[in-house]
Coordinates of C-alpha atoms in Angstrom, one line a residue:
X1 CA 54.3 -24.3 -17.1
X2 CA 53.5 -27.3 -19.2
X3 CA 51.2 -27.3 -22.2
X4 CA 48.4 -29.0 -20.2
X5 CA 48.5 -26.3 -17.5
X6 CA 48.6 -23.6 -20.2
X7 CA 45.5 -25.2 -21.8
X8 CA 43.7 -25.3 -18.5
X9 CA 44.5 -21.7 -17.8
X10 CA 43.3 -20.6 -21.2
X11 CA 40.1 -22.7 -20.8
X12 CA 39.5 -21.1 -17.4
X13 CA 39.9 -17.7 -18.9
X14 CA 37.5 -18.4 -21.7
X15 CA 35.0 -19.8 -19.2
X16 CA 35.3 -16.8 -17.0
X17 CA 34.9 -14.5 -20.0
X18 CA 31.8 -16.4 -21.2
X19 CA 30.4 -16.2 -17.7
X20 CA 31.0 -12.5 -17.6
X21 CA 29.3 -12.0 -21.0
X22 CA 26.3 -14.2 -19.8
X23 CA 26.1 -12.2 -16.6
X24 CA 26.3 -9.0 -18.5
X25 CA 23.5 -10.1 -20.8
X26 CA 21.2 -10.5 -17.9
X27 CA 19.3 -7.4 -16.8
X28 CA 19.9 -6.5 -13.1
X29 CA 16.6 -6.0 -11.4
X30 CA 17.5 -4.0 -8.3
X31 CA 14.5 -4.1 -5.9
X32 CA 13.3 -3.2 -2.4
X33 CA 10.4 -5.6 -2.8
X34 CA 10.0 -9.4 -2.4
X35 CA 13.0 -9.6 -0.1
X36 CA 12.2 -12.7 2.0
X37 CA 14.2 -15.7 0.7
X38 CA 11.0 -17.6 -0.3
X39 CA 9.5 -14.6 -2.2
X40 CA 12.8 -13.8 -3.9
X41 CA 13.1 -17.4 -5.1
X42 CA 9.5 -17.4 -6.3
X43 CA 10.2 -14.1 -8.2
X44 CA 13.2 -15.8 -10.0
X45 CA 11.6 -19.1 -10.7
X46 CA 7.9 -18.3 -11.2
X47 CA 7.8 -14.7 -12.4
X48 CA 11.0 -13.8 -14.2
X49 CA 12.0 -17.2 -15.7
X50 CA 9.7 -16.5 -18.6
X51 CA 11.5 -13.4 -19.6
X52 CA 13.6 -14.2 -22.7
X53 CA 16.5 -11.8 -22.0
X54 CA 17.5 -13.2 -18.6
X55 CA 17.1 -11.4 -15.3
X56 CA 19.4 -11.1 -12.2
X57 CA 16.8 -10.4 -9.5
X58 CA 18.5 -8.8 -6.5
X59 CA 16.3 -7.6 -3.6
X60 CA 17.8 -5.4 -0.9
X61 CA 16.8 -3.2 2.1
X62 CA 16.2 0.4 1.3
X63 CA 19.6 1.7 2.5
X64 CA 21.8 -0.5 0.4
X65 CA 19.4 -0.2 -2.5
X66 CA 19.7 3.6 -2.5
X67 CA 23.4 3.7 -1.8
X68 CA 24.3 1.6 -4.9
X69 CA 21.8 3.4 -7.1
X70 CA 23.2 6.9 -6.0
X71 CA 26.8 5.7 -6.6
X72 CA 26.0 4.7 -10.2
X73 CA 24.0 7.9 -10.9
X74 CA 26.9 10.0 -9.6
X75 CA 29.4 8.0 -11.7
X76 CA 27.3 8.4 -14.8
X77 CA 27.3 4.7 -15.6
X78 CA 26.3 1.4 -13.9
X79 CA 25.0 -2.1 -14.1
X80 CA 21.5 -1.7 -12.6
X81 CA 19.0 -2.2 -15.4
X82 CA 15.6 -1.9 -13.8
X83 CA 14.5 -0.6 -10.4
X84 CA 11.7 -2.1 -8.3
X85 CA 10.5 0.0 -5.3
X86 CA 7.6 1.6 -3.5
X87 CA 6.1 4.9 -4.6
X88 CA 7.7 6.6 -1.6
X89 CA 11.2 5.5 -2.7
X90 CA 10.7 6.9 -6.2
X91 CA 9.1 10.1 -5.0
X92 CA 12.2 10.9 -2.9
X93 CA 14.3 10.7 -6.1
X94 CA 15.1 13.4 -8.7
X95 CA 12.7 12.5 -11.7
X96 CA 15.6 13.5 -14.0
X97 CA 17.5 10.4 -12.8
X98 CA 14.7 8.1 -14.2
X99 CA 13.9 7.4 -17.9
X100 CA 10.6 8.7 -19.3
X101 CA 8.5 5.5 -19.9
X102 CA 5.5 7.3 -21.5
X103 CA 6.1 5.8 -24.9
X104 CA 6.4 2.3 -23.6
X105 CA 2.7 1.6 -24.2
X106 CA 2.0 0.0 -20.8
X107 CA 0.4 1.4 -17.7
X108 CA -1.8 0.4 -14.8
X109 CA -5.6 0.3 -15.1
X110 CA -5.8 3.0 -12.5
X111 CA -5.6 6.6 -13.7
X112 CA -4.9 7.6 -10.1
X113 CA -1.8 5.3 -10.0
X114 CA -0.6 6.5 -13.4
X115 CA -0.9 10.1 -12.1
X116 CA 1.2 9.3 -9.1
X117 CA 3.8 7.6 -11.3
X118 CA 4.5 10.9 -13.0
X119 CA 6.1 12.2 -9.8
X120 CA 4.9 15.7 -10.4
X121 CA 6.1 15.8 -14.1
X122 CA 4.2 15.4 -17.4
X123 CA 5.6 11.9 -18.1
X124 CA 5.6 8.4 -16.6
X125 CA 8.7 8.2 -14.4
X126 CA 7.9 4.7 -13.3
X127 CA 5.2 2.1 -14.2
X128 CA 2.9 0.9 -11.4
X129 CA 3.8 -2.7 -10.8
X130 CA 1.8 -4.2 -7.9
X131 CA -0.3 -3.1 -5.0
X132 CA -1.6 -4.1 -1.5
X133 CA -4.1 -2.3 0.6
X134 CA -6.6 -2.2 3.5
X135 CA -10.3 -3.0 2.7
X136 CA -13.7 -3.5 4.3
X137 CA -15.3 -6.9 5.0
X138 CA -18.6 -8.0 6.3
X139 CA -20.6 -11.1 7.2
X140 CA -23.2 -11.6 4.4
X141 CA -25.9 -11.7 7.1
X142 CA -25.3 -8.0 7.7
X143 CA -26.1 -7.1 4.1
X144 CA -29.8 -7.0 4.8
X145 CA -29.2 -4.0 7.1
X146 CA -27.6 -1.8 4.4
X147 CA -29.4 1.5 4.2
X148 CA -31.8 1.8 1.3
X149 CA -30.2 2.7 -2.0
X150 CA -26.6 1.9 -0.8
X151 CA -24.2 0.2 -3.1
X152 CA -21.7 -1.8 -1.1
X153 CA -19.0 -1.2 -3.6
X154 CA -19.6 2.6 -3.5
X155 CA -20.5 3.4 0.1
X156 CA -20.2 6.8 1.7
X157 CA -19.2 7.3 5.4
X158 CA -22.7 8.4 6.2
X159 CA -24.0 5.1 4.7
X160 CA -21.5 3.1 6.6
X161 CA -22.6 4.8 9.9
X162 CA -26.2 4.1 9.0
X163 CA -25.4 0.5 8.2
X164 CA -23.6 0.0 11.5
X165 CA -26.5 1.7 13.3
X166 CA -29.0 -0.7 11.6
X167 CA -26.9 -3.7 12.5
X168 CA -26.5 -2.5 16.1
X169 CA -30.2 -2.2 16.5
X170 CA -31.0 -5.5 14.9
X171 CA -28.4 -7.4 17.0
X172 CA -29.0 -5.5 20.2
X173 CA -25.3 -4.8 20.5
X174 CA -22.7 -2.9 18.3
X175 CA -21.4 -5.0 15.4
X176 CA -18.9 -2.7 13.7
X177 CA -15.3 -3.9 14.4
X178 CA -12.2 -1.8 14.3
X179 CA -8.5 -2.8 14.8
X180 CA -7.9 -0.5 17.8
X181 CA -5.9 -3.0 19.8
X182 CA -2.2 -2.5 20.7
X183 CA -1.1 -4.3 17.5
X184 CA -3.9 -3.1 15.3
X185 CA -3.3 -0.9 12.3
X186 CA -5.7 1.9 13.3
X187 CA -3.2 4.7 12.5
X188 CA -3.2 3.6 8.8
X189 CA -7.0 4.1 8.8
X190 CA -6.7 7.6 10.0
X191 CA -3.8 8.5 7.7
X192 CA -4.9 6.8 4.6
X193 CA -8.7 6.6 4.8
X194 CA -10.4 9.1 7.1
X195 CA -8.2 12.1 6.5
X196 CA -8.0 11.9 2.7
X197 CA -11.8 11.3 2.5
X198 CA -12.6 14.4 4.6
X199 CA -9.7 16.8 4.3
X200 CA -7.9 15.9 1.0
X201 CA -4.7 15.8 3.1
X202 CA -3.0 14.3 6.1
X203 CA -0.3 16.7 7.4
X204 CA -1.3 20.1 6.0
X205 CA -4.9 19.5 7.0
X206 CA -4.3 17.8 10.4
X207 CA -6.1 20.4 12.5
X208 CA -8.4 21.9 9.8
X209 CA -12.1 22.4 10.2
X210 CA -12.6 19.5 7.8
X211 CA -10.5 17.3 10.2
X212 CA -12.9 18.3 13.0
X213 CA -15.7 17.0 10.8
X214 CA -13.8 13.8 10.2
X215 CA -13.3 13.0 13.8
X216 CA -16.9 13.9 14.6
X217 CA -18.0 11.3 12.0
X218 CA -15.7 8.7 13.4
X219 CA -17.0 9.3 16.9
X220 CA -20.5 8.7 15.6
X221 CA -19.3 5.4 14.0
X222 CA -17.7 4.5 17.3
X223 CA -21.0 4.5 19.1
X224 CA -21.9 1.5 16.9
X225 CA -18.5 -0.2 17.4
X226 CA -17.9 -3.2 19.6
X227 CA -16.3 -1.7 22.7
X228 CA -13.9 -4.6 22.8
X229 CA -12.3 -3.2 19.6
X230 CA -9.6 -1.7 21.8
X231 CA -8.3 -5.3 22.2
X232 CA -8.8 -6.3 18.5
X233 CA -5.8 -6.4 16.2
X234 CA -6.6 -8.9 13.5
X235 CA -10.2 -8.5 12.4
X236 CA -10.4 -12.0 10.8
X237 CA -10.8 -13.3 14.3
X238 CA -13.8 -11.1 15.1
X239 CA -15.5 -12.0 11.8
X240 CA -15.2 -15.7 12.4
X241 CA -16.4 -15.4 16.1
X242 CA -19.3 -13.1 15.2
X243 CA -18.1 -10.4 17.5
X244 CA -18.2 -8.1 14.5
X245 CA -20.2 -8.2 11.4
X246 CA -18.7 -5.2 9.5
X247 CA -14.9 -4.5 9.8
X248 CA -11.9 -2.7 8.4
X249 CA -8.4 -4.1 8.2
X250 CA -5.4 -5.0 6.0
X251 CA -6.0 -7.7 3.4
X252 CA -3.6 -10.1 5.0
X253 CA -5.4 -9.7 8.4
X254 CA -8.7 -10.7 6.9
X255 CA -7.4 -13.7 5.0
X256 CA -8.2 -16.4 7.5
X257 CA -11.9 -15.6 7.6
X258 CA -12.3 -15.8 3.8
X259 CA -10.1 -19.0 3.5
X260 CA -12.0 -20.8 6.3
X261 CA -15.6 -19.7 5.4
X262 CA -15.5 -18.1 1.9
X263 CA -19.2 -18.3 1.4
X264 CA -20.0 -16.3 4.6
X265 CA -18.2 -13.1 4.0
X266 CA -17.9 -10.3 1.4
X267 CA -15.0 -7.9 0.8
X268 CA -15.6 -4.4 -0.5
X269 CA -13.9 -0.9 -0.9
X270 CA -13.6 1.6 1.8
X271 CA -16.2 4.4 1.9
X272 CA -16.0 7.8 0.4
X273 CA -16.2 11.2 2.1
X274 CA -16.6 14.8 0.8
X275 CA -13.1 14.8 -0.8
X276 CA -13.1 11.3 -2.3
X277 CA -12.7 7.7 -1.5
X278 CA -9.6 7.8 0.6
X279 CA -7.6 4.6 0.6
X280 CA -3.9 3.7 1.4
X281 CA -2.3 1.8 -1.5
X282 CA 1.0 0.1 -0.8
X283 CA 2.0 0.8 -4.4
X284 CA 5.2 -0.6 -5.9
X285 CA 6.5 0.4 -9.3
X286 CA 9.2 -0.5 -11.8
X287 CA 11.5 2.2 -13.3
X288 CA 14.7 2.5 -15.4
X289 CA 17.6 4.6 -14.1
X290 CA 19.2 6.9 -16.7
X291 CA 22.4 4.9 -16.3
X292 CA 20.8 1.5 -17.3
X293 CA 23.5 -0.3 -19.4
X294 CA 21.0 -1.8 -21.9
X295 CA 18.0 0.4 -22.4
X296 CA 16.1 -1.9 -24.8
X297 CA 16.4 -4.9 -22.5
X298 CA 15.3 -2.8 -19.6
X299 CA 12.2 -1.5 -21.4
X300 CA 11.4 -5.1 -22.5
X301 CA 11.6 -6.2 -18.8
X302 CA 9.3 -3.4 -17.6
X303 CA 6.7 -4.2 -20.3
X304 CA 7.0 -7.9 -19.3
X305 CA 6.2 -7.1 -15.7
X306 CA 2.8 -5.6 -16.8
X307 CA 1.7 -8.6 -18.8
X308 CA -1.5 -10.2 -17.3
X309 CA 0.2 -13.6 -16.9
X310 CA 3.2 -11.9 -15.2
X311 CA 0.9 -10.0 -12.9
X312 CA -0.8 -13.2 -11.8
X313 CA 2.5 -14.9 -11.2
X314 CA 3.6 -11.9 -9.1
X315 CA 0.4 -12.2 -7.1
X316 CA 1.2 -15.9 -6.4
X317 CA 4.8 -15.1 -5.5
X318 CA 4.3 -12.0 -3.3
X319 CA 0.6 -11.7 -2.4
X320 CA 0.7 -8.2 -4.0
X321 CA -2.3 -7.6 -6.3
X322 CA -2.2 -6.8 -10.0
X323 CA -2.5 -3.2 -11.2
X324 CA -3.9 -4.2 -14.6
X325 CA -7.3 -5.6 -15.5
X326 CA -7.0 -9.3 -15.2
X327 CA -9.3 -12.2 -14.5
X328 CA -8.1 -13.9 -11.3
X329 CA -7.7 -17.7 -11.7
X330 CA -10.1 -20.1 -9.9
X331 CA -7.3 -21.9 -8.1
X332 CA -6.2 -18.8 -6.0
X333 CA -7.1 -18.9 -2.3
X334 CA -10.6 -17.5 -1.6
X335 CA -9.0 -14.6 0.4
X336 CA -6.9 -13.5 -2.5
X337 CA -9.8 -13.5 -4.9
X338 CA -12.1 -11.6 -2.6
X339 CA -9.5 -9.0 -1.5
X340 CA -8.2 -8.6 -5.1
X341 CA -11.6 -7.7 -6.4
X342 CA -12.2 -5.2 -3.6
X343 CA -8.8 -3.6 -4.1
X344 CA -9.3 -3.3 -7.8
X345 CA -12.7 -1.6 -7.4
X346 CA -11.3 0.7 -4.8
X347 CA -8.2 1.8 -6.7
X348 CA -10.1 2.0 -10.0
X349 CA -13.0 4.1 -8.6
X350 CA -13.7 7.5 -10.2
X351 CA -13.4 9.2 -6.8
X352 CA -10.3 7.3 -5.6
X353 CA -8.1 9.6 -3.4
X354 CA -5.0 7.7 -2.3
X355 CA -3.4 8.6 1.0
X356 CA 0.1 7.2 0.5
X357 CA 2.3 5.7 3.1
X358 CA 4.3 8.3 5.0
X359 CA 7.7 8.9 3.3
X360 CA 10.9 10.6 4.4
X361 CA 10.4 10.3 8.1
X362 CA 13.4 7.9 8.8
X363 CA 13.4 6.7 12.4
X364 CA 10.6 9.2 13.3
X365 CA 7.9 7.0 11.6
X366 CA 6.8 5.6 14.9
X367 CA 6.5 9.1 16.4
X368 CA 4.4 10.2 13.4
X369 CA 2.0 7.2 13.9
X370 CA 1.8 7.9 17.6
X371 CA 0.4 11.4 16.9
X372 CA -2.6 9.8 15.2
X373 CA -3.0 7.0 17.8
X374 CA -2.9 9.6 20.7
X375 CA -5.4 11.8 18.9
X376 CA -7.8 8.9 18.5
X377 CA -7.4 7.9 22.1
X378 CA -8.0 11.4 23.4
X379 CA -10.9 12.3 21.1
X380 CA -12.7 9.0 20.8
X381 CA -11.8 7.0 24.0
X382 CA -11.4 9.9 26.5
X383 CA -14.0 12.1 24.8
X384 CA -11.8 15.3 24.9
X385 CA -12.8 18.3 22.8
X386 CA -11.8 17.7 19.2
X387 CA -10.5 21.2 18.5
X388 CA -8.4 21.3 21.6
X389 CA -6.8 17.9 21.0
X390 CA -6.0 18.7 17.4
X391 CA -4.4 22.0 18.4
X392 CA -2.3 20.2 21.0
X393 CA -1.2 17.5 18.7
X394 CA -0.5 19.9 15.8
X395 CA 2.7 21.1 17.6
X396 CA 4.0 17.5 17.9
X397 CA 3.3 16.8 14.3
X398 CA 4.9 20.0 13.1
X399 CA 8.1 19.3 15.2
X400 CA 8.4 15.8 13.6
X401 CA 8.0 17.3 10.1
X402 CA 10.6 20.0 10.8
X403 CA 13.1 17.6 12.3
X404 CA 12.9 15.2 9.4
X405 CA 12.5 17.8 6.7
X406 CA 10.1 15.3 5.0
X407 CA 8.2 16.9 2.1
X408 CA 4.5 16.4 1.6
X409 CA 3.1 13.2 0.1
X410 CA -0.3 12.6 -1.6
X411 CA -3.0 13.7 -1.0
X412 CA -1.3 16.7 0.6
X413 CA -0.2 19.3 -2.0
X414 CA 3.6 19.2 -2.7
X415 CA 5.9 21.2 -0.6
X416 CA 9.4 22.7 -0.9
X417 CA 11.1 21.3 2.2
X418 CA 9.3 20.0 5.2
X419 CA 5.6 19.5 4.8
X420 CA 3.8 22.3 6.8
X421 CA 1.0 21.7 9.4
X422 CA -1.3 24.5 8.4

């Protein structure tokens, strides 16, 4: 080998060594969120580029994400610096595998979210990072029919029913709209809104006397619901057409109405029942595994993710809303501003009672959702006796929980092993 070849070889080795050091200096952000190529690129260029320490943002599906994390935890060392995942991903972990972040000095503006982030311990096992949810929306013309004394940002289910009844009478036809179509997200309303608001549970309380009350109230609301709702899937369409004046849906499925006619509609929190203001947050958090190679850099990155300006950048990149108090910029789409305000009021309300996304069900998630859809169709559409239907469906639900072994999630009380249907 001549001198020049040796020089090239040595230079290449130095370059590789420098690259390795540079790569090592970056904090590996291992995430289940912002996976689409466009979102991942926006996370790197718009959100994380302002972090001084350098970040290697790597989003993955849940399976590979968990496999690598478990391998590093079992080995006792690894390269993952910071974790990004949904609450359900973290709740399935052993809290001892995550670093206590209580002394970091950052948290969400929601005491409810901070409580969830403790994962049943006395310390913050992850920091709430971003959220999405389902909300209510209405044509502003319908506001004149609100029952006397009702606050649209703090409605009860009884007030919502009265409002729908008033609008029904004024219009001469039912004007409440509900996404009960084949592609509608009706099951999420029952799991995350109705059940938590009336039973303070979902699985344990499925066939309880309080559940009977909940379905009775929903049947009452249904009498003021546009009967074509069984064909409705995206409620933005019914708001724009006038087929519905008051609706419930996911924020993304209401966006078109607010973006096309922002002055005509208002967004607001879901109503409250006897056991709180049930709502389903799609809550993501950031955590640090105990095997993180650079704990100081990891903590700096977690704190960076909660800065107001970072939260706004994350909103632009992912359409997930901030978890900290922040003034939304004027140049955001009208739908984002309207929904963001409603989500913040809902998650920050004193009576907030989150009904989390089902967790631990694996490929039985569809069967779980079907239980609630079938219950709705039998009770509300077929007018079958509520107690009988709940008793019939109780067995199906119990079988799913036993087969999956999925433990309870909020607002159900924690369980050892499969969540029981009581």
